[in-house]
Amino acid sequence: MDAHESVTELIGNTPLLRLRMPGGGRGPAVYGKLEYLSVGGSVKDRIGLRMIEQAERDGLLLPGGTVVEASSGNTGLGLALVAATKGYRAVVVVTDRVSGEKVAALRAFGAEVVFKPAGVPREHPEHPFNAAARIAEETPGGWCAGQYDNPANPEAHYLTTGPEIWRQTEGRITHLVSCVGTGGTISGTGRYLKEVSGGSVQVIGADPASSVYSGGDGRPYFIEAAGHWRHPETVEDVWPRSYHQDVVDRVLPVADRDSVLTVRRLAREQGLLVGGSSGTAVAAARQVAAEAPEEAVVVVILPDSGRQYLSKYFDDTWLLRLGFLDGDESGARVGDAVAATVRERPVPYLNGRTTVADALAALQNRRDGGEQAVLPAGPCPAGPGRRPTAPELAGSVVLDGLRAAVETGRAALGDPVGDHLAAPLPQFGSGEPAEAALAELADSGVDTAVVLHDGHAVALICSAELRACLPVGKSRRP
Ligand SMILES: Cc1ncc(COP(=O)(O)O)c(C=O)c1O
């Protein structure tokens, strides 16, 4: 019979699909490697299997043991599915920004999901990496997979993804394009392809624009699982050992808007429902193809399915609220009010480690008539059903509130201001209708909001500025 004995035999061996690229068939062929067709739904099934089998060989994981991992979801899923088939318990530590669909899938495989806050520095004991290591240590028979530093991660791709692509393209691949998260995919696949081609295959990383891998400033971004952001309070920024930079020829930055619009188009125009990092990778592949000779063969890794992100990249309201899309309604938009604001009010950031005394001084210097607010960077949770918020906005500091805290002894001048944050200010996407934003701002109890464009805070705005951009009849309303 043509049948398999174990679900793990259905990991990998994913197909290549020729992607339609701009240019109507002219230019190099670009093939997507459809990792969502692996049995667990992502590229990470491969490393789930490899890391567990290696740990068994090394005697680190014994029968009845517990597999622990900090994961944005896919590696957790890959590990959970392999653990399920082998009778291990699985504990997956995720941040509270991970999509709800991924969490539900983890639980479906019987994994326990532990939530940790997304916006903490690497050194913080509650950082998912530290929490996972601690759980593994405290659990009898516990083993932490540690994909960021585990050699079995790139090795899985060296042994499977690379040879598959070489075989599928009959050795004609000239360019590999892959996102870089832990770096395992690009390092293992790229190393194999470079070796087998005598060094001729070009290996190109695709990276969210503010990720540090492509030289960004480390601000958080909206593409799950790709890139590397840096919390402003992280003291030492450690890059994963699974990322072998020597294999990578260059890393291209891709704006979140480009990634998001690309995955939406792949679904609508090519029937391909893939996740946000696939959008990043395809956008980079488009650039690679535009610069490559006609006879080049570009392979781009599409790590997972769009089904996990239906409430994000494929949800118009989510995108509208973060400033990635404009609303359908005619009439003034929040972004018009920003453009019309005579006095520019850029978002004043403070680092959470700044002392209360320095924060007060900065706020006093900036006082310019409107309610004043400063927003330390660092992700904050976006719970289901709530408005999505920019990951870089952890909270707000309002001059009067901070002064009152000092006067009443709740805050000391030497305290880090991050310990005295007020709730984040209301946030509106630049394409949202101004009138609705005005009404929501009135209900919020504060008079200052943050305007988001492409997921980032671009301006502070108050109700008078919003009202001023409405047609005369409406602007007169209180
Ligand atoms: C959806 C998605 N895209 C991209 C990546 C990056 O792959 P790697 O960690 O191998 O660099 C991951 C890794 O978790 C992922 O889950």
Short mmCIF file of C-alpha atoms and ligand atoms in Angstrom, two decimals:
data_model
loop_
_atom_site.label_atom_id
_atom_site.label_comp_id
_atom_site.label_asym_id
_atom_site.label_seq_id
_atom_site.Cartn_x
_atom_site.Cartn_y
_atom_site.Cartn_z
CA MET A 1 0.00 0.00 0.00
CA ASP A 2 1.06 3.56 -0.61
CA ALA A 3 0.68 4.65 2.99
CA HIS A 4 2.76 5.91 5.89
CA GLU A 5 3.22 4.42 9.34
CA SER A 6 3.98 7.63 11.25
CA VAL A 7 2.94 11.22 10.87
CA THR A 8 6.60 12.20 11.13
CA GLU A 9 7.18 10.63 7.71
CA LEU A 10 4.99 13.42 6.32
CA ILE A 11 7.31 16.16 7.51
CA GLY A 12 9.05 18.12 4.75
CA ASN A 13 9.23 16.99 1.11
CA THR A 14 7.20 20.07 0.25
CA PRO A 15 6.47 21.05 -3.37
CA LEU A 16 7.86 23.94 -5.38
CA LEU A 17 5.32 26.18 -7.10
CA ARG A 18 6.18 28.67 -9.81
CA LEU A 19 5.00 32.10 -8.65
CA ARG A 20 3.61 34.70 -11.03
CA MET A 21 5.77 37.76 -10.77
CA PRO A 22 5.30 41.27 -12.14
CA GLY A 23 6.54 41.49 -15.73
CA GLY A 24 4.11 38.99 -17.25
CA GLY A 25 6.43 35.98 -17.42
CA ARG A 26 9.54 37.88 -18.45
CA GLY A 27 12.49 37.71 -16.11
CA PRO A 28 13.81 34.86 -13.98
CA ALA A 29 11.57 32.03 -12.80
CA VAL A 30 10.67 32.35 -9.12
CA TYR A 31 9.54 29.22 -7.26
CA GLY A 32 7.95 29.19 -3.83
CA LYS A 33 8.75 26.26 -1.53
CA LEU A 34 5.42 25.60 0.13
CA GLU A 35 6.35 24.69 3.67
CA TYR A 36 2.76 25.00 4.83
CA LEU A 37 2.14 21.67 3.12
CA SER A 38 4.31 19.89 5.66
CA VAL A 39 2.12 17.85 7.97
CA GLY A 40 2.24 20.27 10.92
CA GLY A 41 1.76 23.28 8.69
CA SER A 42 5.18 24.94 8.69
CA VAL A 43 8.88 24.84 7.95
CA LYS A 44 9.41 24.20 11.66
CA ASP A 45 8.17 20.59 11.58
CA ARG A 46 11.59 19.72 10.22
CA ILE A 47 13.48 21.09 13.19
CA GLY A 48 10.91 19.79 15.69
CA LEU A 49 11.72 16.27 14.51
CA ARG A 50 15.47 16.76 14.22
CA MET A 51 15.92 18.47 17.59
CA ILE A 52 13.90 15.82 19.43
CA GLU A 53 15.67 12.91 17.73
CA GLN A 54 19.08 14.45 18.44
CA ALA A 55 18.14 15.00 22.11
CA GLU A 56 17.10 11.33 22.30
CA ARG A 57 20.43 10.26 20.80
CA ASP A 58 22.30 12.52 23.24
CA GLY A 59 20.38 11.09 26.19
CA LEU A 60 18.91 14.51 27.03
CA LEU A 61 15.33 13.42 26.43
CA LEU A 62 14.22 10.17 27.99
CA PRO A 63 10.89 8.29 27.77
CA GLY A 64 8.17 10.17 29.64
CA GLY A 65 10.19 13.41 29.42
CA THR A 66 8.92 16.94 28.85
CA VAL A 67 9.83 19.02 25.79
CA VAL A 68 9.96 22.75 26.59
CA GLU A 69 10.43 25.60 24.14
CA ALA A 70 9.97 29.34 23.80
CA SER A 71 8.40 29.77 20.41
CA SER A 72 6.36 32.21 18.40
CA GLY A 73 4.22 29.21 17.59
CA ASN A 74 5.50 27.21 14.65
CA THR A 75 8.44 25.56 16.37
CA GLY A 76 6.17 24.91 19.32
CA LEU A 77 3.74 23.23 16.93
CA GLY A 78 6.44 21.16 15.24
CA LEU A 79 7.73 20.02 18.63
CA ALA A 80 4.23 19.43 20.00
CA LEU A 81 3.27 17.22 17.09
CA VAL A 82 6.45 15.14 17.29
CA ALA A 83 6.10 14.99 21.10
CA ALA A 84 2.52 13.75 20.69
CA THR A 85 3.58 10.90 18.43
CA LYS A 86 6.39 9.91 20.78
CA GLY A 87 4.51 10.25 24.08
CA TYR A 88 6.34 13.27 25.49
CA ARG A 89 4.69 16.14 27.34
CA ALA A 90 5.14 19.53 25.65
CA VAL A 91 5.23 22.96 27.27
CA VAL A 92 5.44 25.96 24.94
CA VAL A 93 6.17 29.48 26.16
CA VAL A 94 4.70 32.15 23.91
CA THR A 95 4.34 35.91 24.18
CA ASP A 96 0.97 37.52 24.55
CA ARG A 97 1.27 38.97 21.04
CA VAL A 98 1.19 35.63 19.25
CA SER A 99 -1.89 34.99 17.12
CA GLY A 100 -4.82 33.25 18.78
CA GLU A 101 -4.95 30.65 16.03
CA LYS A 102 -1.43 29.45 16.84
CA VAL A 103 -2.25 29.10 20.53
CA ALA A 104 -5.39 27.08 19.77
CA ALA A 105 -3.41 24.78 17.49
CA LEU A 106 -0.75 24.19 20.16
CA ARG A 107 -3.44 23.21 22.64
CA ALA A 108 -5.04 20.94 20.06
CA PHE A 109 -1.80 18.94 19.98
CA GLY A 110 -2.01 18.63 23.76
CA ALA A 111 0.73 21.15 24.52
CA GLU A 112 0.55 23.35 27.60
CA VAL A 113 0.87 27.01 26.64
CA VAL A 114 2.55 29.43 29.03
CA PHE A 115 2.13 33.15 28.29
CA LYS A 116 4.81 35.69 29.02
CA PRO A 117 4.77 39.41 28.30
CA ALA A 118 6.23 40.39 24.94
CA GLY A 119 7.77 43.68 25.98
CA VAL A 120 10.58 42.73 28.32
CA PRO A 121 14.35 43.00 27.83
CA ARG A 122 16.33 39.84 27.07
CA GLU A 123 17.84 39.82 30.57
CA HIS A 124 14.45 39.90 32.33
CA PRO A 125 13.58 36.63 34.16
CA GLU A 126 10.15 36.67 32.49
CA HIS A 127 11.61 36.86 28.96
CA PRO A 128 10.28 33.74 27.18
CA PHE A 129 13.80 32.32 26.65
CA ASN A 130 14.63 32.60 30.34
CA ALA A 131 11.21 31.31 31.37
CA ALA A 132 11.51 28.24 29.09
CA ALA A 133 14.99 27.41 30.41
CA ARG A 134 13.70 27.71 33.98
CA ILE A 135 10.64 25.53 33.35
CA ALA A 136 12.84 22.84 31.75
CA GLU A 137 15.22 22.95 34.70
CA GLU A 138 12.47 22.74 37.30
CA THR A 139 10.58 19.93 35.54
CA PRO A 140 11.83 16.39 36.20
CA GLY A 141 12.76 14.94 32.80
CA GLY A 142 12.52 18.42 31.25
CA TRP A 143 14.54 19.34 28.16
CA CYS A 144 14.60 22.77 26.54
CA ALA A 145 14.89 22.53 22.75
CA GLY A 146 16.50 25.99 22.40
CA GLN A 147 16.07 26.44 18.64
CA TYR A 148 18.03 29.71 18.67
CA ASP A 149 21.25 27.97 19.62
CA ASN A 150 20.60 24.30 18.89
CA PRO A 151 22.86 22.99 16.05
CA ALA A 152 20.13 20.50 15.14
CA ASN A 153 18.06 23.46 13.83
CA PRO A 154 20.28 24.48 10.89
CA GLU A 155 21.27 20.83 10.51
CA ALA A 156 17.66 19.82 9.82
CA HIS A 157 17.65 22.17 6.84
CA TYR A 158 21.12 21.13 5.71
CA LEU A 159 19.91 17.54 5.63
CA THR A 160 16.42 18.03 4.17
CA THR A 161 15.39 21.46 2.80
CA GLY A 162 18.64 22.05 0.90
CA PRO A 163 18.79 18.62 -0.82
CA GLU A 164 15.08 18.80 -1.70
CA ILE A 165 15.52 22.15 -3.45
CA TRP A 166 18.62 20.97 -5.30
CA ARG A 167 16.78 17.87 -6.48
CA GLN A 168 13.56 19.69 -7.36
CA THR A 169 15.37 22.31 -9.46
CA GLU A 170 17.66 19.69 -11.00
CA GLY A 171 20.59 21.73 -9.74
CA ARG A 172 19.46 24.86 -11.59
CA ILE A 173 18.76 27.07 -8.58
CA THR A 174 20.83 30.27 -8.67
CA HIS A 175 19.31 32.26 -5.78
CA LEU A 176 17.80 31.22 -2.44
CA VAL A 177 15.62 33.75 -0.59
CA SER A 178 14.56 33.09 3.00
CA CYS A 179 13.46 35.02 6.06
CA VAL A 180 15.74 34.95 9.05
CA GLY A 181 14.29 34.35 12.50
CA THR A 182 16.47 31.90 14.38
CA GLY A 183 18.48 31.72 11.15
CA GLY A 184 18.16 27.93 10.98
CA THR A 185 16.39 27.79 7.63
CA ILE A 186 18.69 30.12 5.72
CA SER A 187 21.87 28.80 7.35
CA GLY A 188 21.26 25.08 6.84
CA THR A 189 19.58 25.32 3.43
CA GLY A 190 22.02 27.96 2.22
CA ARG A 191 25.09 26.05 3.38
CA TYR A 192 23.98 22.89 1.60
CA LEU A 193 23.17 24.75 -1.63
CA LYS A 194 26.45 26.65 -1.58
CA GLU A 195 28.41 23.45 -1.02
CA VAL A 196 26.65 21.41 -3.67
CA SER A 197 26.83 24.22 -6.27
CA GLY A 198 30.50 24.96 -5.69
CA GLY A 199 29.56 28.31 -4.13
CA SER A 200 27.53 29.64 -7.03
CA VAL A 201 24.10 29.82 -5.37
CA GLN A 202 23.45 33.27 -3.94
CA VAL A 203 21.82 33.24 -0.50
CA ILE A 204 19.65 36.26 0.32
CA GLY A 205 17.93 37.02 3.61
CA ALA A 206 14.55 38.78 3.70
CA ASP A 207 14.02 40.91 6.75
CA PRO A 208 11.38 43.18 8.28
CA ALA A 209 12.72 46.70 7.71
CA SER A 210 13.35 47.65 11.34
CA SER A 211 14.94 44.28 12.24
CA VAL A 212 18.62 44.49 13.14
CA TYR A 213 19.64 41.69 10.71
CA SER A 214 19.31 44.08 7.76
CA GLY A 215 20.70 47.04 9.66
CA GLY A 216 17.41 48.36 11.11
CA ASP A 217 17.14 50.19 14.41
CA GLY A 218 15.59 47.18 16.19
CA ARG A 219 12.11 48.71 16.64
CA PRO A 220 9.38 46.08 16.81
CA TYR A 221 7.46 45.22 13.65
CA PHE A 222 4.37 43.27 12.65
CA ILE A 223 5.71 40.22 10.85
CA GLU A 224 5.60 37.33 13.29
CA ALA A 225 8.60 35.02 13.62
CA ALA A 226 10.93 36.73 11.16
CA GLY A 227 13.75 39.15 11.92
CA HIS A 228 15.20 40.22 15.23
CA TRP A 229 14.04 43.27 17.18
CA ARG A 230 15.76 44.72 20.16
CA HIS A 231 14.04 45.93 23.30
CA PRO A 232 15.47 49.36 24.10
CA GLU A 233 16.36 48.18 27.60
CA THR A 234 18.16 45.04 26.46
CA VAL A 235 21.75 45.45 27.57
CA GLU A 236 23.44 42.83 25.42
CA ASP A 237 21.82 41.99 22.10
CA VAL A 238 22.63 38.35 21.46
CA TRP A 239 22.13 36.96 17.96
CA PRO A 240 21.18 33.28 17.64
CA ARG A 241 23.97 30.76 17.11
CA SER A 242 21.64 29.07 14.60
CA TYR A 243 22.21 32.04 12.28
CA HIS A 244 25.42 31.52 10.30
CA GLN A 245 26.08 34.87 8.70
CA ASP A 246 28.99 33.50 6.68
CA VAL A 247 26.47 31.64 4.49
CA VAL A 248 24.39 34.73 3.67
CA ASP A 249 25.42 37.03 0.83
CA ARG A 250 23.07 39.88 1.71
CA VAL A 251 19.96 40.69 3.71
CA LEU A 252 17.24 42.84 2.16
CA PRO A 253 14.93 44.97 4.31
CA VAL A 254 11.22 44.77 3.46
CA ALA A 255 8.69 47.27 4.86
CA ASP A 256 5.83 45.67 6.80
CA ARG A 257 3.34 47.29 4.42
CA ASP A 258 5.02 45.56 1.48
CA SER A 259 4.95 42.20 3.30
CA VAL A 260 1.30 42.57 4.24
CA LEU A 261 0.14 43.74 0.81
CA THR A 262 2.17 40.95 -0.81
CA VAL A 263 0.52 38.14 1.17
CA ARG A 264 -2.90 39.59 0.47
CA ARG A 265 -2.15 39.65 -3.24
CA LEU A 266 -0.73 36.11 -3.20
CA ALA A 267 -4.05 34.90 -1.77
CA ARG A 268 -6.28 36.93 -4.10
CA GLU A 269 -4.32 36.59 -7.31
CA GLN A 270 -2.53 33.26 -7.02
CA GLY A 271 -4.70 31.27 -4.60
CA LEU A 272 -1.83 30.96 -2.16
CA LEU A 273 -2.76 31.52 1.48
CA VAL A 274 0.55 32.07 3.25
CA GLY A 275 1.72 33.90 6.37
CA GLY A 276 3.25 37.35 6.81
CA SER A 277 6.88 36.23 6.63
CA SER A 278 6.11 34.61 3.26
CA GLY A 279 5.07 38.10 2.14
CA THR A 280 8.42 39.43 3.34
CA ALA A 281 10.28 36.67 1.51
CA VAL A 282 8.31 37.05 -1.75
CA ALA A 283 8.74 40.84 -1.69
CA ALA A 284 12.51 40.32 -1.36
CA ALA A 285 12.45 37.65 -4.10
CA ARG A 286 10.72 40.15 -6.39
CA GLN A 287 13.65 42.50 -5.89
CA VAL A 288 16.19 39.71 -6.41
CA ALA A 289 14.43 38.64 -9.61
CA ALA A 290 14.33 42.21 -10.90
CA GLU A 291 18.11 42.40 -10.64
CA ALA A 292 18.98 38.85 -11.74
CA PRO A 293 19.62 37.68 -15.31
CA GLU A 294 16.76 36.15 -17.33
CA GLU A 295 18.06 32.59 -16.91
CA ALA A 296 18.29 32.79 -13.09
CA VAL A 297 16.21 30.40 -10.99
CA VAL A 298 15.08 31.91 -7.70
CA VAL A 299 13.68 29.76 -4.89
CA VAL A 300 11.90 31.46 -2.03
CA ILE A 301 10.90 29.71 1.18
CA LEU A 302 7.27 30.27 2.22
CA PRO A 303 7.40 29.21 5.89
CA ASP A 304 3.76 28.80 6.87
CA SER A 305 0.07 29.17 6.10
CA GLY A 306 -2.03 32.31 6.16
CA ARG A 307 -4.73 30.46 8.11
CA GLN A 308 -2.81 31.27 11.28
CA TYR A 309 -3.12 34.98 10.59
CA LEU A 310 -6.68 35.43 9.37
CA SER A 311 -7.31 37.84 12.25
CA LYS A 312 -4.25 39.88 11.33
CA TYR A 313 -2.90 40.32 7.82
CA PHE A 314 -6.18 39.29 6.22
CA ASP A 315 -8.41 41.37 8.50
CA ASP A 316 -9.13 44.81 7.02
CA THR A 317 -10.12 46.31 10.38
CA TRP A 318 -6.86 45.19 12.01
CA LEU A 319 -4.87 46.72 9.15
CA LEU A 320 -6.95 49.92 9.13
CA ARG A 321 -6.40 50.45 12.85
CA LEU A 322 -2.65 50.09 12.52
CA GLY A 323 -2.42 52.46 9.58
CA PHE A 324 -1.70 49.87 6.87
CA LEU A 325 -4.91 50.49 4.93
CA ASP A 326 -7.24 53.41 4.25
CA GLY A 327 -10.94 53.06 5.05
CA ASP A 328 -13.58 52.96 2.32
CA GLU A 329 -15.56 55.88 3.67
CA SER A 330 -15.16 59.17 1.90
CA GLY A 331 -14.43 62.13 4.12
CA ALA A 332 -11.59 63.25 6.32
CA ARG A 333 -9.17 60.69 7.69
CA VAL A 334 -7.00 60.81 10.76
CA GLY A 335 -3.95 61.19 8.53
CA ASP A 336 -5.43 64.39 7.05
CA ALA A 337 -5.43 65.94 10.50
CA VAL A 338 -1.76 65.08 10.89
CA ALA A 339 -0.95 66.62 7.53
CA ALA A 340 -2.94 69.72 8.38
CA THR A 341 -1.40 70.23 11.81
CA VAL A 342 0.57 73.43 11.62
CA ARG A 343 2.71 72.68 14.64
CA GLU A 344 4.40 69.37 14.08
CA ARG A 345 4.05 67.08 17.06
CA PRO A 346 6.36 64.12 16.59
CA VAL A 347 5.99 61.33 19.11
CA PRO A 348 8.38 61.99 21.98
CA TYR A 349 9.88 58.70 23.11
CA LEU A 350 11.49 58.04 26.43
CA ASN A 351 13.41 54.95 27.36
CA GLY A 352 11.86 53.18 30.35
CA ARG A 353 15.18 53.35 32.19
CA THR A 354 15.22 57.17 32.10
CA THR A 355 14.85 58.52 35.65
CA VAL A 356 11.66 60.24 36.69
CA ALA A 357 13.70 63.45 37.20
CA ASP A 358 15.02 63.38 33.62
CA ALA A 359 11.60 62.48 32.26
CA LEU A 360 10.03 65.45 34.06
CA ALA A 361 12.70 67.74 32.64
CA ALA A 362 12.14 66.41 29.12
CA LEU A 363 8.38 66.82 29.42
CA GLN A 364 8.64 70.36 30.78
CA ASN A 365 10.93 71.35 27.95
CA ARG A 366 8.53 69.97 25.41
CA ARG A 367 5.40 71.51 26.86
CA ASP A 368 3.66 73.12 23.96
CA GLY A 369 0.10 73.75 24.97
CA GLY A 370 -1.53 70.39 24.33
CA GLU A 371 -1.64 67.54 26.78
CA GLN A 372 1.89 66.23 26.85
CA ALA A 373 2.80 62.60 26.65
CA VAL A 374 5.92 60.53 26.23
CA LEU A 375 5.84 56.93 25.24
CA PRO A 376 8.59 54.55 26.13
CA ALA A 377 9.20 51.92 23.52
CA GLY A 378 8.48 48.22 24.02
CA PRO A 379 5.61 45.96 22.99
CA CYS A 380 2.41 45.83 24.91
CA PRO A 381 -0.27 43.16 24.70
CA ALA A 382 -3.10 43.30 22.20
CA GLY A 383 -5.76 40.99 23.57
CA PRO A 384 -8.44 39.41 21.42
CA GLY A 385 -11.26 41.76 20.58
CA ARG A 386 -9.27 44.81 21.61
CA ARG A 387 -7.88 47.43 19.32
CA PRO A 388 -4.47 46.33 18.08
CA THR A 389 -1.72 48.58 19.37
CA ALA A 390 1.70 49.47 18.04
CA PRO A 391 4.22 47.13 19.65
CA GLU A 392 6.60 49.99 20.31
CA LEU A 393 4.17 51.80 22.63
CA ALA A 394 4.37 50.38 26.13
CA GLY A 395 2.50 53.16 27.88
CA SER A 396 2.37 56.87 28.34
CA VAL A 397 3.86 59.40 30.71
CA VAL A 398 1.80 62.52 31.25
CA LEU A 399 3.48 65.51 32.85
CA ASP A 400 0.74 66.34 35.35
CA GLY A 401 0.32 62.71 36.34
CA LEU A 402 4.05 62.19 36.86
CA ARG A 403 4.35 65.40 38.89
CA ALA A 404 1.45 64.32 41.09
CA ALA A 405 3.07 60.92 41.61
CA VAL A 406 6.27 62.61 42.85
CA GLU A 407 4.41 65.09 45.05
CA THR A 408 2.41 62.36 46.75
CA GLY A 409 5.45 60.15 47.23
CA ARG A 410 4.27 57.40 44.84
CA ALA A 411 7.29 58.00 42.62
CA ALA A 412 10.84 58.98 43.57
CA LEU A 413 12.92 61.22 41.30
CA GLY A 414 15.52 58.47 40.88
CA ASP A 415 13.00 55.75 39.86
CA PRO A 416 13.00 54.48 36.27
CA VAL A 417 10.08 56.16 34.55
CA GLY A 418 9.10 52.78 33.13
CA ASP A 419 7.84 51.88 36.61
CA HIS A 420 5.33 54.72 36.51
CA LEU A 421 3.62 54.38 33.17
CA ALA A 422 0.04 55.39 32.59
CA ALA A 423 -2.01 53.34 30.12
CA PRO A 424 -1.00 53.70 26.46
CA LEU A 425 -2.75 56.62 24.76
CA PRO A 426 -5.57 55.86 22.32
CA GLN A 427 -4.16 54.93 18.92
CA PHE A 428 -5.71 55.47 15.50
CA GLY A 429 -4.63 54.33 12.08
CA SER A 430 -3.87 57.13 9.62
CA GLY A 431 -6.59 55.85 7.27
CA GLU A 432 -9.40 55.73 9.85
CA PRO A 433 -12.27 58.20 9.49
CA ALA A 434 -11.49 61.30 11.52
CA GLU A 435 -15.05 61.70 12.75
CA ALA A 436 -15.18 58.21 14.29
CA ALA A 437 -11.75 58.73 15.84
CA LEU A 438 -12.93 61.98 17.37
CA ALA A 439 -15.91 60.25 18.96
CA GLU A 440 -13.72 57.43 20.30
CA LEU A 441 -11.21 59.90 21.68
CA ALA A 442 -13.99 61.77 23.48
CA ASP A 443 -15.04 58.50 25.15
CA SER A 444 -11.50 57.66 26.23
CA GLY A 445 -11.13 60.37 28.84
CA VAL A 446 -7.86 61.78 27.44
CA ASP A 447 -7.37 64.34 24.76
CA THR A 448 -4.23 63.07 23.08
CA ALA A 449 -3.98 60.14 20.68
CA VAL A 450 -1.17 58.52 18.76
CA VAL A 451 -1.48 58.29 14.99
CA LEU A 452 -0.12 55.08 13.48
CA HIS A 453 1.08 54.74 9.93
CA ASP A 454 2.34 51.37 8.70
CA GLY A 455 2.20 50.18 12.31
CA HIS A 456 4.46 52.88 13.70
CA ALA A 457 3.65 55.94 15.77
CA VAL A 458 4.09 58.99 13.54
CA ALA A 459 2.40 61.82 15.42
CA LEU A 460 0.47 62.88 18.48
CA ILE A 461 -2.85 64.52 17.84
CA CYS A 462 -5.58 66.12 19.98
CA SER A 463 -9.32 66.44 19.46
CA ALA A 464 -9.11 70.07 18.29
CA GLU A 465 -6.78 68.98 15.49
CA LEU A 466 -9.10 66.16 14.48
CA ARG A 467 -12.10 68.47 14.58
CA ALA A 468 -10.31 71.04 12.45
CA CYS A 469 -10.03 68.65 9.52
CA LEU A 470 -13.75 67.83 9.45
CA PRO A 471 -16.15 69.69 7.13
CA VAL A 472 -17.38 72.91 8.70
CA GLY A 473 -20.77 71.64 9.92
CA LYS A 474 -19.19 68.73 11.75
CA SER A 475 -16.21 70.61 13.06
CA ARG A 476 -18.49 72.94 15.01
CA ARG A 477 -19.84 70.06 17.03
CA PRO A 478 -18.52 69.97 20.59
C1 LIG B 1 6.41 31.88 9.95
C2 LIG B 1 7.90 31.89 10.09
N1 LIG B 1 8.62 32.57 9.21
C3 LIG B 1 9.96 32.62 9.28
C4 LIG B 1 10.65 32.00 10.28
C5 LIG B 1 12.15 32.10 10.33
O1 LIG B 1 12.79 30.89 10.16
P1 LIG B 1 14.14 30.57 10.91
O2 LIG B 1 13.85 30.57 12.38
O3 LIG B 1 14.56 29.24 10.45
O4 LIG B 1 15.12 31.63 10.58
C6 LIG B 1 9.92 31.30 11.22
C7 LIG B 1 10.57 30.71 12.36
O5 LIG B 1 9.96 30.45 13.38
C8 LIG B 1 8.52 31.23 11.13
O6 LIG B 1 7.78 30.56 12.03
#
